Coordinates of C-alpha atoms and ligand atoms in Angstrom, one line a residue:
M1 CA -16.6 -25.7 -36.3
W2 CA -13.8 -25.7 -33.7
L3 CA -13.0 -29.3 -33.8
F4 CA -10.8 -29.2 -36.9
C5 CA -7.5 -27.3 -37.2
Y6 CA -7.0 -25.8 -40.7
N7 CA -8.9 -28.6 -42.3
T8 CA -6.4 -31.3 -41.3
P9 CA -8.0 -34.8 -41.3
M10 CA -9.2 -36.1 -38.0
R11 CA -10.1 -39.6 -36.9
L12 CA -13.8 -40.2 -36.6
D13 CA -13.5 -41.7 -33.1
K14 CA -11.8 -38.5 -32.0
V15 CA -14.6 -36.4 -33.7
L16 CA -17.2 -38.3 -31.7
A17 CA -15.3 -38.4 -28.4
N18 CA -14.4 -34.7 -28.6
S19 CA -18.1 -33.9 -29.4
G20 CA -19.2 -35.5 -26.1
Y21 CA -20.6 -38.8 -27.4
G22 CA -18.5 -41.0 -25.1
T23 CA -15.0 -41.8 -24.0
R24 CA -12.6 -42.8 -26.7
S25 CA -13.1 -46.5 -25.8
E26 CA -16.9 -46.3 -25.7
V27 CA -16.8 -44.6 -29.1
K28 CA -14.5 -47.3 -30.6
D29 CA -17.3 -49.8 -29.6
Y30 CA -19.9 -47.8 -31.6
F31 CA -17.8 -48.4 -34.7
R32 CA -17.4 -52.1 -34.0
Q33 CA -21.1 -52.4 -33.4
G34 CA -21.8 -50.8 -36.8
R35 CA -23.7 -47.8 -35.3
V36 CA -21.7 -45.1 -37.1
C37 CA -22.5 -44.1 -40.7
L38 CA -20.9 -41.5 -43.0
Q39 CA -23.1 -40.5 -45.9
G40 CA -25.1 -43.6 -45.5
A41 CA -22.1 -46.0 -45.3
I42 CA -21.4 -47.9 -42.1
I43 CA -17.9 -47.1 -40.9
R44 CA -16.3 -49.9 -38.8
D45 CA -12.8 -48.4 -38.6
P46 CA -12.6 -45.9 -35.6
G47 CA -9.4 -44.6 -37.2
F48 CA -11.2 -43.6 -40.4
S49 CA -10.1 -39.9 -41.0
V50 CA -11.9 -37.1 -42.6
T51 CA -11.4 -33.4 -43.1
E52 CA -14.0 -30.9 -42.0
E53 CA -15.2 -30.6 -45.6
Q54 CA -15.7 -34.3 -45.9
L55 CA -17.6 -34.6 -42.7
Q56 CA -21.2 -34.6 -44.0
D57 CA -24.1 -36.8 -42.8
L58 CA -22.2 -38.4 -39.9
T59 CA -24.8 -40.3 -37.9
L60 CA -24.8 -42.4 -34.7
D61 CA -27.7 -44.8 -34.5
G62 CA -29.2 -42.9 -37.4
V63 CA -29.2 -39.6 -35.5
P64 CA -27.1 -36.8 -37.0
V65 CA -23.9 -36.1 -35.0
L66 CA -23.2 -32.6 -33.9
A67 CA -19.5 -32.4 -34.4
S68 CA -18.4 -29.5 -32.4
E69 CA -16.3 -28.8 -29.4
H70 CA -19.1 -26.7 -28.1
L71 CA -21.6 -28.8 -26.2
Y72 CA -25.1 -27.9 -25.0
F73 CA -27.2 -29.9 -22.6
C74 CA -30.6 -29.5 -21.0
L75 CA -30.4 -30.8 -17.5
Y76 CA -33.3 -31.6 -15.2
K77 CA -31.9 -30.1 -12.1
P78 CA -33.0 -32.1 -9.1
D79 CA -33.9 -30.7 -5.7
G80 CA -31.0 -30.4 -3.3
Y81 CA -28.2 -29.6 -5.8
L82 CA -26.1 -26.4 -6.0
T83 CA -25.9 -24.7 -9.4
A84 CA -22.1 -25.1 -9.4
M85 CA -19.6 -27.5 -11.0
T86 CA -17.8 -28.4 -7.8
D87 CA -18.4 -28.0 -4.1
D88 CA -16.6 -29.3 -1.1
R89 CA -19.7 -29.8 1.0
L90 CA -22.9 -30.1 -1.0
P91 CA -24.0 -32.0 -4.0
C92 CA -23.8 -29.9 -7.1
V93 CA -24.9 -30.2 -10.8
G94 CA -21.3 -30.9 -11.8
D95 CA -21.6 -34.2 -10.0
L96 CA -24.3 -35.2 -12.5
L97 CA -22.1 -35.0 -15.6
P98 CA -20.9 -38.2 -17.0
T99 CA -17.1 -38.7 -16.6
N100 CA -16.3 -38.2 -20.2
L101 CA -17.8 -34.6 -20.0
K102 CA -16.0 -33.6 -16.8
T103 CA -13.0 -32.2 -18.7
K104 CA -15.0 -30.3 -21.2
K105 CA -15.2 -27.0 -19.2
I106 CA -19.0 -27.2 -19.2
S107 CA -20.8 -24.9 -16.8
P108 CA -24.4 -23.8 -16.1
V109 CA -26.0 -20.8 -17.7
G110 CA -27.5 -18.7 -15.0
R111 CA -28.4 -20.1 -11.6
L112 CA -31.3 -22.0 -9.9
D113 CA -31.5 -22.1 -6.1
Y114 CA -30.5 -25.2 -4.2
H115 CA -34.1 -26.5 -3.9
T116 CA -35.4 -25.2 -7.3
T117 CA -35.9 -28.0 -9.9
G118 CA -36.2 -28.0 -13.7
V119 CA -34.6 -26.8 -16.8
L120 CA -30.9 -25.8 -16.5
L121 CA -28.8 -25.2 -19.6
L122 CA -25.2 -26.4 -19.5
T123 CA -22.6 -25.5 -22.1
N124 CA -19.0 -24.8 -22.8
D125 CA -19.9 -22.1 -25.3
G126 CA -18.7 -19.1 -23.3
E127 CA -19.9 -16.6 -25.8
L128 CA -23.4 -17.9 -25.9
S129 CA -23.4 -18.3 -22.1
H130 CA -22.3 -14.7 -21.7
R131 CA -25.1 -13.5 -24.0
L132 CA -27.8 -15.5 -22.4
T133 CA -26.9 -14.2 -18.9
S134 CA -26.8 -10.6 -20.1
P135 CA -29.5 -8.4 -18.5
K136 CA -30.3 -7.3 -22.1
W137 CA -31.5 -10.8 -22.9
H138 CA -35.3 -10.9 -22.7
C139 CA -36.0 -14.5 -23.2
E140 CA -39.1 -15.9 -21.4
K141 CA -38.5 -18.3 -18.5
E142 CA -41.6 -20.1 -17.0
Y143 CA -41.7 -21.1 -13.4
L144 CA -44.3 -23.3 -11.7
V145 CA -44.6 -21.9 -8.2
T146 CA -46.2 -23.5 -5.1
Y147 CA -46.7 -21.1 -2.3
E148 CA -48.3 -20.7 1.1
G149 CA -50.8 -18.1 2.2
D150 CA -53.9 -16.6 0.6
P151 CA -54.5 -17.5 -3.0
L152 CA -53.0 -15.0 -5.4
T153 CA -55.7 -12.9 -7.2
E154 CA -56.2 -10.6 -10.2
K155 CA -54.7 -7.9 -8.1
E156 CA -51.3 -9.6 -8.2
T157 CA -51.7 -10.4 -11.9
V158 CA -52.1 -6.7 -12.6
L159 CA -49.2 -5.8 -10.2
F160 CA -46.8 -8.2 -11.7
A161 CA -47.8 -7.2 -15.3
S162 CA -47.2 -3.5 -14.6
G163 CA -43.6 -4.2 -13.6
M164 CA -43.5 -4.2 -9.8
T165 CA -40.9 -2.5 -7.7
L166 CA -39.1 -4.7 -5.1
R167 CA -38.9 -2.8 -1.8
E168 CA -36.7 -4.7 0.6
K169 CA -35.1 -3.8 3.9
D170 CA -31.5 -2.5 3.5
H171 CA -31.8 -2.5 -0.3
A172 CA -32.5 0.2 -2.8
P173 CA -35.9 -0.2 -4.5
E174 CA -35.6 -2.4 -7.7
K175 CA -37.9 -1.9 -10.6
L176 CA -38.7 -5.2 -12.4
K177 CA -39.8 -5.9 -15.9
P178 CA -43.4 -6.8 -16.5
A179 CA -44.1 -10.5 -15.6
K180 CA -47.0 -12.7 -16.5
L181 CA -48.9 -14.5 -13.7
E182 CA -51.3 -17.3 -14.4
L183 CA -53.4 -18.5 -11.5
L184 CA -53.5 -22.3 -11.6
S185 CA -55.0 -23.3 -8.3
D186 CA -55.3 -21.9 -4.7
H187 CA -51.6 -22.5 -4.0
Q188 CA -50.0 -22.8 -7.4
C189 CA -49.3 -20.4 -10.2
R190 CA -47.1 -20.0 -13.3
L191 CA -44.9 -17.0 -13.4
T192 CA -43.2 -16.0 -16.7
L193 CA -40.2 -13.7 -16.3
T194 CA -38.0 -12.1 -18.9
E195 CA -35.1 -11.4 -16.6
G196 CA -33.2 -13.3 -13.9
K197 CA -32.5 -11.3 -10.8
T198 CA -31.3 -13.3 -7.8
H199 CA -34.2 -15.2 -6.1
Q200 CA -36.5 -13.1 -8.2
V201 CA -39.6 -15.4 -8.0
K202 CA -39.3 -15.8 -4.2
R203 CA -38.8 -12.1 -3.7
M204 CA -41.8 -11.2 -5.8
L205 CA -44.1 -13.6 -3.9
A206 CA -42.6 -12.6 -0.6
Q207 CA -43.5 -9.0 -1.2
T208 CA -47.2 -10.0 -1.5
G209 CA -46.8 -11.9 1.8
R210 CA -46.6 -15.5 0.3
P211 CA -43.6 -17.7 0.9
V212 CA -42.6 -20.0 -1.9
I213 CA -42.5 -23.7 -0.9
A214 CA -41.5 -25.3 -4.2
L215 CA -40.2 -23.9 -7.4
H216 CA -39.8 -25.6 -10.8
R217 CA -38.5 -24.0 -14.0
E218 CA -40.5 -25.4 -16.9
S219 CA -38.8 -23.6 -19.8
I220 CA -36.2 -21.2 -21.1
G221 CA -37.5 -19.9 -24.4
S222 CA -38.5 -23.0 -26.3
L223 CA -36.2 -25.3 -24.3
R224 CA -38.2 -27.7 -22.2
L225 CA -37.7 -31.0 -20.4
R226 CA -38.5 -34.1 -22.3
E227 CA -41.6 -35.9 -21.3
D228 CA -39.8 -38.9 -19.9
Q229 CA -36.8 -37.0 -18.5
K230 CA -36.1 -37.7 -14.8
P231 CA -34.4 -35.4 -12.3
G232 CA -30.6 -35.6 -12.8
E233 CA -30.9 -36.6 -16.5
M234 CA -29.8 -34.4 -19.4
Y235 CA -30.2 -34.5 -23.1
A236 CA -27.9 -32.9 -25.8
L237 CA -29.6 -30.1 -27.6
S238 CA -30.3 -30.5 -31.3
S239 CA -28.8 -28.1 -33.8
D240 CA -32.3 -26.5 -34.2
D241 CA -32.4 -25.9 -30.4
I242 CA -29.0 -24.4 -30.5
D243 CA -29.8 -22.2 -33.5
E244 CA -32.9 -20.9 -31.8
L245 CA -31.0 -19.9 -28.6
K246 CA -28.3 -18.2 -30.8
D247 CA -31.0 -16.4 -32.8
L248 CA -32.8 -15.3 -29.7
S249 CA -29.6 -13.7 -28.3
S250 CA -28.0 -12.6 -31.6
D251 CA -29.0 -8.9 -31.5
L252 CA -27.6 -8.3 -28.0
Ligands
LIG1 N1 -36.3 -17.3 -8.8 C1 -36.0 -17.8 -7.5 O1 -36.4 -17.3 -6.5 N2 -35.3 -18.9 -7.4 C2 -34.8 -19.6 -8.5 O2 -34.1 -20.6 -8.4 C3 -35.1 -19.1 -9.8 C4 -35.8 -18.0 -9.9

């Protein structure tokens, strides 16, 4: 845990605020409202201090607190947002972060196009982010694709599964990893990739003569949007979610 320095005691309001649960003043209210418990006992004093060793079973509203300076969120990226933290001209995903997280050096892992919607992982864990964007990482990412043109067929299913080669004007041929294509309806399919080349889905479909008109990322590994999650909303990953991502990328 990065929050504590050499096991010196730290105030619980600081633990919560530094772990992304709210501003210092919001967090102080949680204590006054009796929402914070340590080992089952309600703690009303925001200044109550503990060492890292004493910090066991800290809960907010009964939910275990992830006390870490590393934060992990699953954002439902809306249409019309750049995958960037700041931009002078266009809306970007950084604009969707609550104010108390703006100073936490959080950034997106990988990139979705301006009009692509769906699962976007945000974190300030640089090491994990680096591993997850490495070309060596083979985690499955599912995309729901809406396209124009003739319906895709078994021919494209076989082509994508064999690992197609992108042949584009003014570019060297690029061999892709096998991808899984599920035909859902005449103009919709699900494409599962294990790599993340720039505009990969659009380029694969374009090579078969079909422009993509809408693209939505449904998952990264086991990470999915919540059923009631709306575009622009994000949730903090649970420690199980984080462990799974770390395990998936641990042998890179
Ligand atoms: N492939 C694309 O073409 N665009 C995205 O945003 C993601 C994958």
